[in-house]
mmCIF file of C-alpha atoms and ligand atoms in Angstrom:
data_model
loop_
_atom_site.group_PDB
_atom_site.id
_atom_site.type_symbol
_atom_site.label_atom_id
_atom_site.label_comp_id
_atom_site.label_asym_id
_atom_site.label_seq_id
_atom_site.Cartn_x
_atom_site.Cartn_y
_atom_site.Cartn_z
ATOM 1 C CA MET P 57 109.540 123.879 -3.439
ATOM 2 C CA THR P 58 107.009 122.488 -1.002
ATOM 3 C CA ALA P 59 107.473 118.795 -0.265
ATOM 4 C CA PRO P 60 104.427 116.644 -1.043
ATOM 5 C CA ALA P 61 102.218 116.210 2.027
ATOM 6 C CA HIS P 62 102.990 112.501 2.350
ATOM 7 C CA ALA P 63 106.716 113.196 2.574
ATOM 8 C CA ARG P 64 106.423 115.738 5.350
ATOM 9 C CA THR P 65 107.196 114.893 8.954
ATOM 10 C CA SER P 66 104.995 115.807 11.899
ATOM 11 C CA ALA P 67 107.344 118.670 12.701
ATOM 12 C CA ASP P 68 107.138 119.940 9.089
ATOM 13 C CA LEU P 69 103.359 119.847 9.135
ATOM 14 C CA ILE P 70 103.068 121.606 12.487
ATOM 15 C CA ARG P 71 105.424 124.310 11.227
ATOM 16 C CA ALA P 72 103.498 124.607 7.962
ATOM 17 C CA GLU P 73 100.229 125.320 9.756
ATOM 18 C CA GLU P 74 101.504 128.334 11.646
ATOM 19 C CA PRO P 75 101.446 130.983 8.859
ATOM 20 C CA VAL P 76 98.275 129.770 7.121
ATOM 21 C CA LEU P 77 95.870 128.645 9.857
ATOM 22 C CA ALA P 78 94.044 130.865 12.319
ATOM 23 C CA HIS P 79 95.587 130.493 15.764
ATOM 24 C CA ASN P 80 92.316 129.798 17.567
ATOM 25 C CA TYR P 81 93.571 126.417 18.799
ATOM 26 C CA HIS P 82 96.697 125.231 20.576
ATOM 27 C CA PRO P 83 96.773 121.520 19.653
ATOM 28 C CA LEU P 84 99.061 118.990 21.267
ATOM 29 C CA PRO P 85 102.061 118.462 18.962
ATOM 30 C CA VAL P 86 100.804 115.240 17.403
ATOM 31 C CA VAL P 87 99.849 114.931 13.724
ATOM 32 C CA VAL P 88 97.329 112.166 13.221
ATOM 33 C CA ALA P 89 97.305 110.421 9.874
ATOM 34 C CA ARG P 90 95.253 107.258 10.429
ATOM 35 C CA ALA P 91 92.898 105.829 13.024
ATOM 36 C CA GLU P 92 90.832 102.805 13.886
ATOM 37 C CA GLY P 93 88.680 102.119 16.919
ATOM 38 C CA ALA P 94 90.225 103.686 20.006
ATOM 39 C CA TRP P 95 93.657 104.094 18.388
ATOM 40 C CA VAL P 96 95.221 106.764 16.211
ATOM 41 C CA GLU P 97 98.537 106.740 14.398
ATOM 42 C CA ASP P 98 100.724 109.731 13.620
ATOM 43 C CA VAL P 99 102.661 110.583 10.464
ATOM 44 C CA GLU P 100 105.702 108.637 11.692
ATOM 45 C CA GLY P 101 103.616 105.580 12.548
ATOM 46 C CA ARG P 102 103.572 106.067 16.334
ATOM 47 C CA ARG P 103 100.339 104.779 17.929
ATOM 48 C CA TYR P 104 98.296 106.552 20.588
ATOM 49 C CA LEU P 105 95.217 105.564 22.577
ATOM 50 C CA ASP P 106 92.617 108.269 21.980
ATOM 51 C CA MET P 107 91.287 109.163 25.424
ATOM 52 C CA LEU P 108 89.472 112.293 24.182
ATOM 53 C CA ALA P 109 87.419 110.842 21.314
ATOM 54 C CA GLY P 110 86.873 114.180 19.609
ATOM 55 C CA TYR P 111 85.188 115.633 22.690
ATOM 56 C CA SER P 112 82.698 112.722 22.443
ATOM 57 C CA ALA P 113 82.167 113.110 18.691
ATOM 58 C CA LEU P 114 83.856 109.691 18.407
ATOM 59 C CA ASN P 115 81.793 107.764 20.974
ATOM 60 C CA PHE P 116 81.744 104.737 18.641
ATOM 61 C CA GLY P 117 85.459 104.951 17.956
ATOM 62 C CA HIS P 118 87.247 105.921 14.778
ATOM 63 C CA ARG P 119 85.736 104.472 11.619
ATOM 64 C CA HIS P 120 83.220 102.140 13.236
ATOM 65 C CA PRO P 121 82.550 99.538 10.506
ATOM 66 C CA ALA P 122 78.750 99.928 10.551
ATOM 67 C CA LEU P 123 79.018 103.717 10.296
ATOM 68 C CA ILE P 124 81.641 103.627 7.553
ATOM 69 C CA GLN P 125 79.490 101.139 5.650
ATOM 70 C CA ALA P 126 76.433 103.377 5.947
ATOM 71 C CA ALA P 127 78.457 106.355 4.709
ATOM 72 C CA HIS P 128 79.960 104.423 1.784
ATOM 73 C CA ASP P 129 76.567 103.073 0.724
ATOM 74 C CA GLN P 130 75.064 106.526 0.829
ATOM 75 C CA LEU P 131 78.005 108.146 -1.005
ATOM 76 C CA ASP P 132 77.322 105.763 -3.872
ATOM 77 C CA ARG P 133 73.666 106.751 -4.072
ATOM 78 C CA LEU P 134 72.786 110.315 -3.031
ATOM 79 C CA THR P 135 74.587 112.910 -0.905
ATOM 80 C CA LEU P 136 72.727 116.225 -1.032
ATOM 81 C CA THR P 137 69.365 117.546 -2.106
ATOM 82 C CA SER P 138 68.841 120.644 0.110
ATOM 83 C CA ARG P 139 65.486 120.779 1.858
ATOM 84 C CA ALA P 140 63.923 122.258 -1.273
ATOM 85 C CA PHE P 141 63.156 118.618 -2.074
ATOM 86 C CA HIS P 142 62.518 115.575 0.099
ATOM 87 C CA ASN P 143 65.165 112.868 0.339
ATOM 88 C CA ASP P 144 64.495 109.208 0.996
ATOM 89 C CA ARG P 145 66.671 109.006 4.147
ATOM 90 C CA LEU P 146 65.323 111.773 6.344
ATOM 91 C CA ALA P 147 62.004 110.311 7.517
ATOM 92 C CA GLU P 148 63.596 107.210 9.018
ATOM 93 C CA PHE P 149 66.313 109.237 10.744
ATOM 94 C CA ALA P 150 63.743 111.510 12.384
ATOM 95 C CA GLU P 151 61.399 108.652 13.339
ATOM 96 C CA ARG P 152 64.125 106.647 14.999
ATOM 97 C CA LEU P 153 65.839 109.600 16.693
ATOM 98 C CA ALA P 154 62.540 110.822 18.141
ATOM 99 C CA ALA P 155 61.733 107.317 19.389
ATOM 100 C CA LEU P 156 65.204 106.915 20.919
ATOM 101 C CA THR P 157 64.843 110.161 22.877
ATOM 102 C CA SER P 158 61.152 109.852 23.883
ATOM 103 C CA LEU P 159 60.338 113.055 21.994
ATOM 104 C CA ASP P 160 58.255 113.814 18.915
ATOM 105 C CA MET P 161 59.843 116.005 16.262
ATOM 106 C CA VAL P 162 63.320 116.610 14.866
ATOM 107 C CA LEU P 163 64.900 119.747 13.414
ATOM 108 C CA PRO P 164 68.080 118.551 11.687
ATOM 109 C CA MET P 165 71.081 120.869 11.659
ATOM 110 C CA ASN P 166 74.852 120.352 11.287
ATOM 111 C CA THR P 167 77.023 121.615 14.134
ATOM 112 C CA GLY P 168 76.341 121.743 17.839
ATOM 113 C CA ALA P 169 76.317 125.525 17.922
ATOM 114 C CA GLU P 170 73.663 125.528 15.207
ATOM 115 C CA ALA P 171 71.511 123.166 17.263
ATOM 116 C CA VAL P 172 71.850 125.513 20.257
ATOM 117 C CA GLU P 173 71.001 128.563 18.120
ATOM 118 C CA SER P 174 68.037 126.716 16.652
ATOM 119 C CA GLY P 175 66.839 125.630 20.084
ATOM 120 C CA ILE P 176 66.984 129.231 21.275
ATOM 121 C CA LYS P 177 64.947 130.384 18.268
ATOM 122 C CA VAL P 178 62.338 127.662 18.798
ATOM 123 C CA ALA P 179 62.050 128.545 22.502
ATOM 124 C CA ARG P 180 61.671 132.264 21.808
ATOM 125 C CA LYS P 181 59.012 131.662 19.158
ATOM 126 C CA TRP P 182 57.191 129.308 21.529
ATOM 127 C CA ALA P 183 57.274 132.030 24.188
ATOM 128 C CA TYR P 184 55.597 134.545 21.846
ATOM 129 C CA ASP P 185 53.191 132.259 19.984
ATOM 130 C CA VAL P 186 52.132 129.859 22.746
ATOM 131 C CA LYS P 187 53.008 131.354 26.131
ATOM 132 C CA GLY P 188 52.041 134.917 25.167
ATOM 133 C CA VAL P 189 55.199 136.764 26.211
ATOM 134 C CA PRO P 190 55.122 140.388 24.921
ATOM 135 C CA ASP P 191 57.108 140.819 21.709
ATOM 136 C CA GLY P 192 60.863 141.172 22.237
ATOM 137 C CA GLN P 193 60.679 140.371 25.981
ATOM 138 C CA ALA P 194 61.466 136.636 26.065
ATOM 139 C CA THR P 195 64.402 135.593 28.243
ATOM 140 C CA ILE P 196 66.367 132.386 28.501
ATOM 141 C CA VAL P 197 67.960 131.380 31.783
ATOM 142 C CA VAL P 198 71.359 129.688 31.546
ATOM 143 C CA ALA P 199 74.010 128.463 33.985
ATOM 144 C CA ALA P 200 77.374 129.998 34.822
ATOM 145 C CA ASP P 201 80.413 128.157 33.432
ATOM 146 C CA ASN P 202 78.304 126.850 30.564
ATOM 147 C CA PHE P 203 79.682 125.799 27.208
ATOM 148 C CA HIS P 204 77.175 125.842 24.361
ATOM 149 C CA GLY P 205 79.354 126.777 21.368
ATOM 150 C CA ARG P 206 81.007 129.738 19.699
ATOM 151 C CA THR P 207 78.501 131.844 17.767
ATOM 152 C CA THR P 208 77.931 135.479 18.643
ATOM 153 C CA THR P 209 74.639 134.763 20.413
ATOM 154 C CA ILE P 210 76.032 131.804 22.327
ATOM 155 C CA VAL P 211 79.133 133.636 23.586
ATOM 156 C CA SER P 212 76.738 136.395 24.671
ATOM 157 C CA PHE P 213 75.783 134.216 27.641
ATOM 158 C CA SER P 214 79.156 132.604 28.278
ATOM 159 C CA THR P 215 80.929 133.416 31.545
ATOM 160 C CA ASP P 216 84.339 132.588 30.064
ATOM 161 C CA GLU P 217 86.010 135.924 29.352
ATOM 162 C CA SER P 218 88.376 134.475 26.733
ATOM 163 C CA ALA P 219 85.331 133.318 24.767
ATOM 164 C CA ARG P 220 83.747 136.807 24.918
ATOM 165 C CA THR P 221 86.392 139.497 25.026
ATOM 166 C CA GLY P 222 86.529 141.403 21.766
ATOM 167 C CA PHE P 223 83.402 139.834 20.295
ATOM 168 C CA GLY P 224 80.679 142.218 21.448
ATOM 169 C CA PRO P 225 78.113 143.695 21.108
ATOM 170 C CA PHE P 226 76.208 140.755 22.485
ATOM 171 C CA THR P 227 72.721 139.358 22.061
ATOM 172 C CA PRO P 228 70.438 140.380 24.933
ATOM 173 C CA GLY P 229 67.778 138.230 26.560
ATOM 174 C CA PHE P 230 69.808 135.860 28.729
ATOM 175 C CA LYS P 231 70.005 135.548 32.507
ATOM 176 C CA ILE P 232 72.885 133.672 34.104
ATOM 177 C CA VAL P 233 72.458 131.790 37.389
ATOM 178 C CA PRO P 234 74.889 129.511 39.249
ATOM 179 C CA TYR P 235 74.831 125.881 38.062
ATOM 180 C CA ASN P 236 73.389 123.275 40.398
ATOM 181 C CA ASP P 237 71.373 125.926 42.286
ATOM 182 C CA LEU P 238 67.610 125.431 42.155
ATOM 183 C CA ALA P 239 66.911 128.388 44.449
ATOM 184 C CA ALA P 240 68.693 130.748 42.048
ATOM 185 C CA LEU P 241 66.713 129.279 39.175
ATOM 186 C CA GLU P 242 63.481 129.732 41.092
ATOM 187 C CA GLU P 243 64.294 133.410 41.504
ATOM 188 C CA ALA P 244 65.422 133.979 37.904
ATOM 189 C CA VAL P 245 62.495 132.361 36.097
ATOM 190 C CA ASP P 246 59.579 134.738 35.626
ATOM 191 C CA GLU P 247 56.550 135.243 33.374
ATOM 192 C CA ASN P 248 58.772 136.253 30.440
ATOM 193 C CA THR P 249 61.064 133.224 30.655
ATOM 194 C CA ALA P 250 60.948 131.155 27.486
ATOM 195 C CA ALA P 251 63.303 128.428 28.660
ATOM 196 C CA VAL P 252 65.959 127.193 31.013
ATOM 197 C CA LEU P 253 68.958 125.995 28.983
ATOM 198 C CA ILE P 254 71.515 123.808 30.756
ATOM 199 C CA GLU P 255 73.992 120.994 30.232
ATOM 200 C CA PRO P 256 72.972 117.984 32.373
ATOM 201 C CA ILE P 257 76.708 117.591 33.024
ATOM 202 C CA GLN P 258 79.019 120.510 32.274
ATOM 203 C CA GLY P 259 81.735 118.975 30.104
ATOM 204 C CA GLU P 260 83.995 121.872 29.193
ATOM 205 C CA ALA P 261 83.799 123.228 32.735
ATOM 206 C CA GLY P 262 85.546 120.030 33.875
ATOM 207 C CA VAL P 263 82.845 117.338 33.873
ATOM 208 C CA ILE P 264 80.820 119.048 36.580
ATOM 209 C CA ILE P 265 78.033 116.743 37.755
ATOM 210 C CA PRO P 266 75.138 118.427 39.553
ATOM 211 C CA ASP P 267 73.747 117.081 42.825
ATOM 212 C CA ALA P 268 71.222 114.262 42.663
ATOM 213 C CA GLY P 269 67.803 115.835 42.259
ATOM 214 C CA TYR P 270 68.963 118.913 40.333
ATOM 215 C CA LEU P 271 67.814 117.780 36.883
ATOM 216 C CA ALA P 272 64.521 116.473 38.265
ATOM 217 C CA GLY P 273 64.220 119.812 40.080
ATOM 218 C CA VAL P 274 64.777 121.763 36.862
ATOM 219 C CA ARG P 275 62.110 119.634 35.212
ATOM 220 C CA GLU P 276 59.619 120.244 38.039
ATOM 221 C CA LEU P 277 60.382 123.960 38.231
ATOM 222 C CA THR P 278 60.104 124.621 34.502
ATOM 223 C CA ARG P 279 56.844 122.687 34.311
ATOM 224 C CA ARG P 280 55.354 124.480 37.320
ATOM 225 C CA LYS P 281 56.440 127.919 36.077
ATOM 226 C CA GLY P 282 55.383 127.322 32.486
ATOM 227 C CA CYS P 283 58.660 127.551 30.602
ATOM 228 C CA LEU P 284 60.653 125.071 28.554
ATOM 229 C CA PHE P 285 63.523 122.879 29.730
ATOM 230 C CA ILE P 286 66.222 122.732 27.055
ATOM 231 C CA ALA P 287 68.894 120.110 27.722
ATOM 232 C CA ASP P 288 72.160 120.534 25.819
ATOM 233 C CA GLU P 289 73.324 116.922 25.510
ATOM 234 C CA ILE P 290 75.694 117.602 22.636
ATOM 235 C CA GLN P 291 78.568 116.230 24.720
ATOM 236 C CA SER P 292 76.802 114.297 27.499
ATOM 237 C CA GLY P 293 74.366 112.449 25.252
ATOM 238 C CA LEU P 294 74.443 109.371 23.032
ATOM 239 C CA GLY P 295 75.896 106.814 25.414
ATOM 240 C CA ARG P 296 78.723 108.699 27.100
ATOM 241 C CA THR P 297 77.351 108.568 30.651
ATOM 242 C CA GLY P 298 76.087 104.990 30.527
ATOM 243 C CA ARG P 299 72.623 106.033 29.356
ATOM 244 C CA THR P 300 71.420 107.213 25.973
ATOM 245 C CA LEU P 301 70.976 110.643 27.575
ATOM 246 C CA ALA P 302 72.431 112.019 30.797
ATOM 247 C CA VAL P 303 68.953 113.261 31.851
ATOM 248 C CA GLU P 304 67.887 109.606 32.059
ATOM 249 C CA HIS P 305 69.912 109.278 35.273
ATOM 250 C CA GLU P 306 67.042 111.239 36.835
ATOM 251 C CA SER P 307 64.286 109.851 34.609
ATOM 252 C CA VAL P 308 63.751 113.296 33.133
ATOM 253 C CA VAL P 309 62.528 114.131 29.630
ATOM 254 C CA PRO P 310 63.214 117.744 28.621
ATOM 255 C CA ASP P 311 60.934 119.717 26.295
ATOM 256 C CA VAL P 312 63.802 120.384 23.927
ATOM 257 C CA LEU P 313 66.915 118.267 23.510
ATOM 258 C CA LEU P 314 70.061 119.390 21.697
ATOM 259 C CA LEU P 315 72.257 116.720 20.126
ATOM 260 C CA GLY P 316 75.402 116.864 18.008
ATOM 261 C CA LYS P 317 78.953 115.509 18.130
ATOM 262 C CA ALA P 318 78.500 111.685 18.233
ATOM 263 C CA LEU P 319 75.304 111.979 16.164
ATOM 264 C CA GLY P 320 77.578 112.313 13.135
ATOM 265 C CA GLY P 321 79.434 109.101 13.990
ATOM 266 C CA GLY P 322 82.800 110.861 13.710
ATOM 267 C CA ILE P 323 82.226 111.126 9.960
ATOM 268 C CA VAL P 324 80.093 114.155 9.159
ATOM 269 C CA PRO P 325 78.715 117.022 11.233
ATOM 270 C CA VAL P 326 75.175 116.102 12.272
ATOM 271 C CA SER P 327 73.203 117.899 14.951
ATOM 272 C CA ALA P 328 69.559 118.077 15.870
ATOM 273 C CA VAL P 329 66.983 119.817 17.977
ATOM 274 C CA VAL P 330 64.500 117.215 19.174
ATOM 275 C CA ALA P 331 61.353 118.464 20.863
ATOM 276 C CA ARG P 332 57.790 117.861 21.923
ATOM 277 C CA ARG P 333 55.321 118.335 19.092
ATOM 278 C CA GLU P 334 53.615 121.331 20.713
ATOM 279 C CA VAL P 335 56.965 123.135 20.894
ATOM 280 C CA MET P 336 58.474 122.289 17.510
ATOM 281 C CA SER P 337 55.160 123.084 15.801
ATOM 282 C CA VAL P 338 55.839 126.802 16.222
ATOM 283 C CA LEU P 339 58.121 126.677 13.164
ATOM 284 C CA GLY P 340 56.536 127.214 9.765
ATOM 285 C CA PRO P 341 57.985 127.193 6.244
ATOM 286 C CA GLY P 342 60.659 129.813 5.666
ATOM 287 C CA GLU P 343 61.135 130.627 9.354
ATOM 288 C CA HIS P 344 64.304 128.594 9.863
ATOM 289 C CA GLY P 345 66.548 126.401 7.778
ATOM 290 C CA SER P 346 69.926 125.025 6.775
ATOM 291 C CA THR P 347 71.231 124.074 3.328
ATOM 292 C CA PHE P 348 73.032 121.006 4.653
ATOM 293 C CA GLY P 349 70.740 120.184 7.590
ATOM 294 C CA GLY P 350 69.117 116.798 7.099
ATOM 295 C CA ASN P 351 71.119 115.950 3.991
ATOM 296 C CA PRO P 352 70.926 112.288 2.925
ATOM 297 C CA LEU P 353 74.521 111.487 3.878
ATOM 298 C CA ALA P 354 74.037 112.995 7.339
ATOM 299 C CA ALA P 355 70.689 111.216 7.706
ATOM 300 C CA ALA P 356 72.191 107.869 6.670
ATOM 301 C CA VAL P 357 75.075 108.188 9.143
ATOM 302 C CA GLY P 358 72.758 109.564 11.847
ATOM 303 C CA THR P 359 70.378 106.651 11.363
ATOM 304 C CA ALA P 360 73.283 104.197 11.673
ATOM 305 C CA VAL P 361 74.304 105.953 14.914
ATOM 306 C CA VAL P 362 70.777 105.652 16.284
ATOM 307 C CA GLU P 363 70.776 101.991 15.267
ATOM 308 C CA LEU P 364 73.947 101.376 17.312
ATOM 309 C CA LEU P 365 72.360 103.071 20.314
ATOM 310 C CA GLU P 366 69.109 101.103 19.952
ATOM 311 C CA THR P 367 71.040 97.957 20.849
ATOM 312 C CA GLY P 368 71.930 99.384 24.270
ATOM 313 C CA GLU P 369 75.410 97.886 23.911
ATOM 314 C CA PHE P 370 77.314 101.167 24.062
ATOM 315 C CA GLN P 371 75.360 102.524 27.020
ATOM 316 C CA ARG P 372 76.067 99.241 28.844
ATOM 317 C CA ARG P 373 79.772 99.400 28.003
ATOM 318 C CA ALA P 374 80.009 102.979 29.259
ATOM 319 C CA ASP P 375 78.288 101.941 32.466
ATOM 320 C CA GLU P 376 80.524 98.911 33.046
ATOM 321 C CA LEU P 377 83.802 100.506 31.984
ATOM 322 C CA GLY P 378 82.847 103.508 34.085
ATOM 323 C CA VAL P 379 83.393 101.307 37.136
ATOM 324 C CA VAL P 380 86.939 100.498 35.922
ATOM 325 C CA LEU P 381 87.576 104.200 35.308
ATOM 326 C CA ARG P 382 86.339 105.262 38.754
ATOM 327 C CA GLU P 383 88.267 102.523 40.548
ATOM 328 C CA GLY P 384 91.439 103.465 38.694
ATOM 329 C CA LEU P 385 91.037 107.141 39.531
ATOM 330 C CA GLU P 386 90.159 106.369 43.140
ATOM 331 C CA ALA P 387 93.498 104.551 43.425
ATOM 332 C CA LEU P 388 95.295 107.673 42.183
ATOM 333 C CA ARG P 389 93.676 109.932 44.762
ATOM 334 C CA GLY P 390 96.470 111.375 46.852
ATOM 335 C CA HIS P 391 99.001 110.134 44.271
ATOM 336 C CA GLY P 392 98.879 113.190 42.057
ATOM 337 C CA VAL P 393 95.100 113.286 41.691
ATOM 338 C CA THR P 394 93.452 115.736 44.093
ATOM 339 C CA GLY P 395 89.907 114.983 42.999
ATOM 340 C CA PHE P 396 87.780 113.746 40.144
ATOM 341 C CA ARG P 397 84.243 113.640 38.884
ATOM 342 C CA ALA P 398 83.106 110.755 36.733
ATOM 343 C CA ARG P 399 79.947 109.402 35.191
ATOM 344 C CA GLY P 400 79.969 106.532 32.742
ATOM 345 C CA LEU P 401 83.052 106.692 30.572
ATOM 346 C CA TRP P 402 83.651 110.360 31.244
ATOM 347 C CA ALA P 403 85.832 111.970 33.904
ATOM 348 C CA GLY P 404 87.257 115.335 34.877
ATOM 349 C CA VAL P 405 90.466 114.716 36.806
ATOM 350 C CA ASP P 406 92.043 117.407 38.961
ATOM 351 C CA VAL P 407 95.807 116.982 39.034
ATOM 352 C CA ASP P 408 97.938 118.377 41.846
ATOM 353 C CA PRO P 409 99.084 121.746 40.373
ATOM 354 C CA ALA P 410 102.542 121.129 41.839
ATOM 355 C CA LEU P 411 102.957 118.347 39.271
ATOM 356 C CA GLY P 412 102.313 120.657 36.321
ATOM 357 C CA THR P 413 99.502 122.283 34.400
ATOM 358 C CA GLY P 414 96.863 120.192 32.661
ATOM 359 C CA ARG P 415 98.637 121.046 29.437
ATOM 360 C CA GLU P 416 101.974 119.756 30.711
ATOM 361 C CA ILE P 417 100.406 116.530 31.967
ATOM 362 C CA SER P 418 98.663 116.119 28.585
ATOM 363 C CA GLU P 419 101.990 116.533 26.764
ATOM 364 C CA ARG P 420 103.685 113.967 29.002
ATOM 365 C CA LEU P 421 100.814 111.541 28.417
ATOM 366 C CA MET P 422 101.151 112.140 24.674
ATOM 367 C CA ARG P 423 104.797 111.159 24.803
ATOM 368 C CA GLU P 424 103.676 107.939 26.531
ATOM 369 C CA GLY P 425 101.101 107.199 23.821
ATOM 370 C CA ILE P 426 97.927 108.528 25.448
ATOM 371 C CA LEU P 427 95.970 111.451 23.999
ATOM 372 C CA VAL P 428 93.911 113.585 26.386
ATOM 373 C CA LYS P 429 93.006 117.261 26.630
ATOM 374 C CA ASP P 430 93.176 119.596 29.565
ATOM 375 C CA THR P 431 90.232 121.841 30.387
ATOM 376 C CA HIS P 432 90.849 124.530 32.981
ATOM 377 C CA GLY P 433 94.136 124.875 34.836
ATOM 378 C CA SER P 434 95.074 121.485 36.208
ATOM 379 C CA THR P 435 92.039 119.503 35.118
ATOM 380 C CA ILE P 436 92.283 116.871 32.416
ATOM 381 C CA ARG P 437 89.334 115.221 30.814
ATOM 382 C CA LEU P 438 89.098 111.515 30.053
ATOM 383 C CA ALA P 439 86.489 110.458 27.493
ATOM 384 C CA PRO P 440 87.684 107.464 25.475
ATOM 385 C CA PRO P 441 85.598 105.913 22.717
ATOM 386 C CA LEU P 442 82.932 103.659 24.213
ATOM 387 C CA THR P 443 84.560 100.821 22.248
ATOM 388 C CA VAL P 444 87.726 100.954 24.398
ATOM 389 C CA THR P 445 88.467 97.708 26.239
ATOM 390 C CA ALA P 446 88.869 97.343 29.992
ATOM 391 C CA ASP P 447 92.535 96.415 29.470
ATOM 392 C CA GLU P 448 93.194 99.495 27.334
ATOM 393 C CA LEU P 449 91.528 101.639 29.963
ATOM 394 C CA ARG P 450 93.584 100.086 32.792
ATOM 395 C CA SER P 451 96.722 100.553 30.748
ATOM 396 C CA ALA P 452 95.895 104.245 30.192
ATOM 397 C CA LEU P 453 95.294 104.686 33.921
ATOM 398 C CA GLY P 454 98.631 102.971 34.561
ATOM 399 C CA THR P 455 100.315 105.440 32.227
ATOM 400 C CA LEU P 456 98.621 108.315 34.031
ATOM 401 C CA GLU P 457 99.949 106.948 37.332
ATOM 402 C CA LYS P 458 103.447 106.722 35.855
ATOM 403 C CA VAL P 459 103.311 110.261 34.419
ATOM 404 C CA LEU P 460 102.037 111.723 37.695
ATOM 405 C CA GLY P 461 104.768 109.839 39.549
ATOM 406 C CA GLN P 462 107.449 111.400 37.377
ATOM 407 C CA ALA P 463 106.001 114.897 37.267
ATOM 408 C CA GLY P 464 106.946 117.902 39.308
HETATM 409 C C1 LIG Q 519 80.746 120.919 21.586
HETATM 410 C C2 LIG Q 519 79.554 121.480 22.257
HETATM 411 C C3 LIG Q 519 78.733 122.442 21.631
HETATM 412 C C4 LIG Q 519 79.080 123.050 20.291
HETATM 413 O O1 LIG Q 519 79.202 122.111 19.280
HETATM 414 P P1 LIG Q 519 80.008 122.494 17.921
HETATM 415 O O2 LIG Q 519 79.719 121.333 17.011
HETATM 416 O O3 LIG Q 519 81.447 122.624 18.286
HETATM 417 O O4 LIG Q 519 79.427 123.771 17.438
HETATM 418 C C5 LIG Q 519 77.601 122.857 22.289
HETATM 419 N N1 LIG Q 519 77.286 122.387 23.508
HETATM 420 C C6 LIG Q 519 78.037 121.475 24.158
HETATM 421 C C7 LIG Q 519 77.618 120.982 25.493
HETATM 422 C C8 LIG Q 519 79.212 121.010 23.559
HETATM 423 O O5 LIG Q 519 79.979 120.139 24.218
#
């Protein structure tokens, strides 16, 4: 007989997953049962500092009281209508999200990949209806080493072979150029280009930060050449880098902004395409949709997220704690850390491969009570909730120093 879930150990639960769950992930061997703020607790009651924060889906920490309250209140009132009817939460969500991002109109979706797909559809339709690109000829220019999600169309323009192999045939209409290379972009964009789609900072690639001037350059180039600038801020946005949006570091407003992850407050999947009116207006009734997109529960939580960001508190924290993070990593340079890239409360840390793979370092950190995730090879990514304290951050960096000192 199967033991009741509450009586099973972490080891039992990990073993139980193997035959019944698709093997598309290789999680660290920790089974989380409870969480609050920057801390999670496993089945056996061991506590860990969450230095990944759900890939930035948990920017406000686990179960932020204001977000949980908003969700509870909405659960007691109305959860789903579909867009066949209006609901009384959606207008405010869209108004406040548009205002927060200096854009005009919102297309609410659920997951990040859906926001990317939707942004691509909007850009293509804009190319045909407004720009006058011949039917079926619109292209979208993207960057190498991108990560925009997992759908068939999105993996069509991935350069990560493990994301693509075995999943063809692929969607045509994408051109790939090197990231952080304005000259390559200049060459790739032509009269049939609908949009340039990039991440202002490439998170999955290892927190790759482009040179100063790149984002402003993309803005200038796309405007001059008459195509759209789509910024995928699903991971970089909503406070992570010390600004509401990473594009703000260069005072840039894209034509189309893609948001997700933290927009759902770590509670429900909420994503959005936010765009200039002239662009979003290409969509008419029946041309795009989502059963759950813009549902009242998502709108209530999303509005509460926007409300937290309107205070500026989280952006300020990310900015200030970012200094602590950079100083701590700087001190580890040459002591197991070969290099790092950091902006706000977000860092990609390259560990000396002689000390172990990113995975091995992550497992050692886990045993010391710190949860992180490796990206490629020997790079680990640090992205704690923006609610983490300076002391917690210093303590995590101290643990990293200890683990790197022992490794090898
Ligand atoms: C996570 C992510 C996505 C995909 O979001 P999902 O919710 O996993 O579909 C897209 N773009 C970026 C930059 C991301 O980090």
